C-alpha atoms as one frame of an Amber mdcrd trajectory, in Angstrom:
protein
 -16.677  52.773  41.976 -14.018  53.533  39.359 -12.091  50.390  40.356 -15.158
  48.230  39.674 -15.404  49.442  36.068 -11.676  48.951  35.461 -11.769  45.361
  36.765 -14.937  44.675  34.802 -13.372  45.904  31.559 -10.389  43.563  32.015
 -12.685  40.623  32.525 -14.587  41.471  29.339 -11.312  41.647  27.416 -10.235
  38.273  28.834 -13.567  36.731  27.833 -13.127  37.986  24.260  -9.564  36.643
  24.111 -10.705  33.257  25.425 -13.578  33.172  22.934 -11.230  33.934  20.032
  -8.808  31.220  21.202 -11.616  28.641  21.332 -12.840  29.628  17.852  -9.313
  29.415  16.498  -8.664  25.909  17.836 -12.114  24.547  16.962 -12.776  26.161
  13.562  -9.861  27.921  11.909  -6.943  25.573  12.643  -8.606  22.283  11.566
  -9.852  23.922   8.359  -6.384  25.171   7.436  -4.883  21.721   8.158  -7.489
  20.096   5.900  -6.751  22.545   3.068  -3.020  21.888   3.408  -3.572  18.106
   3.206  -5.793  18.498   0.124  -3.186  20.661  -1.622  -0.459  18.134  -0.802
  -2.642  15.318  -2.194  -3.194  17.253  -5.428   0.511  18.046  -5.809   1.533
  14.390  -5.290  -0.593  12.828  -8.019   1.256  10.557 -10.413   0.560   8.736
 -13.651  -1.435   5.576 -12.971  -3.292   6.900  -9.906  -7.020   6.234  -9.751
  -8.849   9.481  -8.901 -12.346  10.838  -8.413 -13.115  14.403  -9.497 -15.415
  16.801  -7.671 -17.992  16.074 -10.371 -17.902  12.342  -9.608 -15.918  11.239
 -12.665 -13.650   8.287 -11.897 -10.570   7.580 -13.979  -6.867   6.832 -14.192
  -4.291   9.598 -14.686  -2.395   9.238 -17.960  -0.580  12.606 -18.045   0.327
  15.367 -15.591   1.001  18.849 -16.946   2.619  20.884 -14.164   3.092  24.031
 -16.261  -0.673  24.209 -16.864  -1.574  22.900 -13.393  -3.649  20.232 -15.141
  -3.826  16.488 -15.716  -5.418  14.093 -18.206  -7.501  11.107 -17.111  -8.664
   8.082 -19.009 -12.095   6.802 -18.098 -14.532   4.153 -19.227 -14.101   1.016
 -21.274 -13.671   3.041 -24.475 -10.729   4.939 -22.884 -12.090   8.440 -23.261
  -9.462  11.016 -22.291 -10.419  14.215 -20.462  -8.326  17.124 -19.243  -8.957
  18.667 -15.797  -7.367  21.238 -13.529  -5.729  19.894 -10.366  -8.212  21.690
  -8.108 -10.931  19.394  -9.510  -9.518  16.319  -7.713 -11.783  15.166  -4.925
  -9.864  12.065  -3.847  -7.032   9.789  -4.905  -8.309   6.227  -4.737  -4.974
   4.476  -5.322  -3.467   2.963  -2.189   0.257   3.695  -2.146   2.854   1.762
  -0.193   4.590   3.769   2.555   8.059   4.817   1.450   9.396   5.879   4.851
  12.306   3.883   6.191  10.693   3.942   9.626   7.544   2.241   8.375   9.654
  -0.345   6.500  11.558  -1.146   9.694   8.308  -1.540  11.616   6.897  -3.897
   9.012  10.170  -5.897   9.031   9.994  -6.254  12.815   6.396  -7.455  12.614
   7.271 -10.043   9.974  10.276 -11.234  12.037   7.998 -11.829  15.036   5.702
 -13.980  12.918   8.586 -16.241  11.904   9.901 -16.552  15.469   6.714 -18.197
  16.760
């Protein structure tokens, strides 16, 4: 009878370990990847980028102040300037060209194939 309870306790422990592993891979890991991507996006903003804030304000960045962790955007036809913290960026709407050499080589190969035909 004592062996039954010992085997049963190991199976309960294995079930808890498996449950934690599933929760980690389905909930915790994707959330941490998303936060890392958002932080990278906020750190890579540059003057001239079109952004949308978490409040829905759309504008173009005219100044980046790294020491204050802030930036200034210009919005509207009357060029109103507003200062925000970097955490207030919801999305960067400017499409940037890839700067990797690998992606440049791939695009060169694709353009060469077009001229061969």
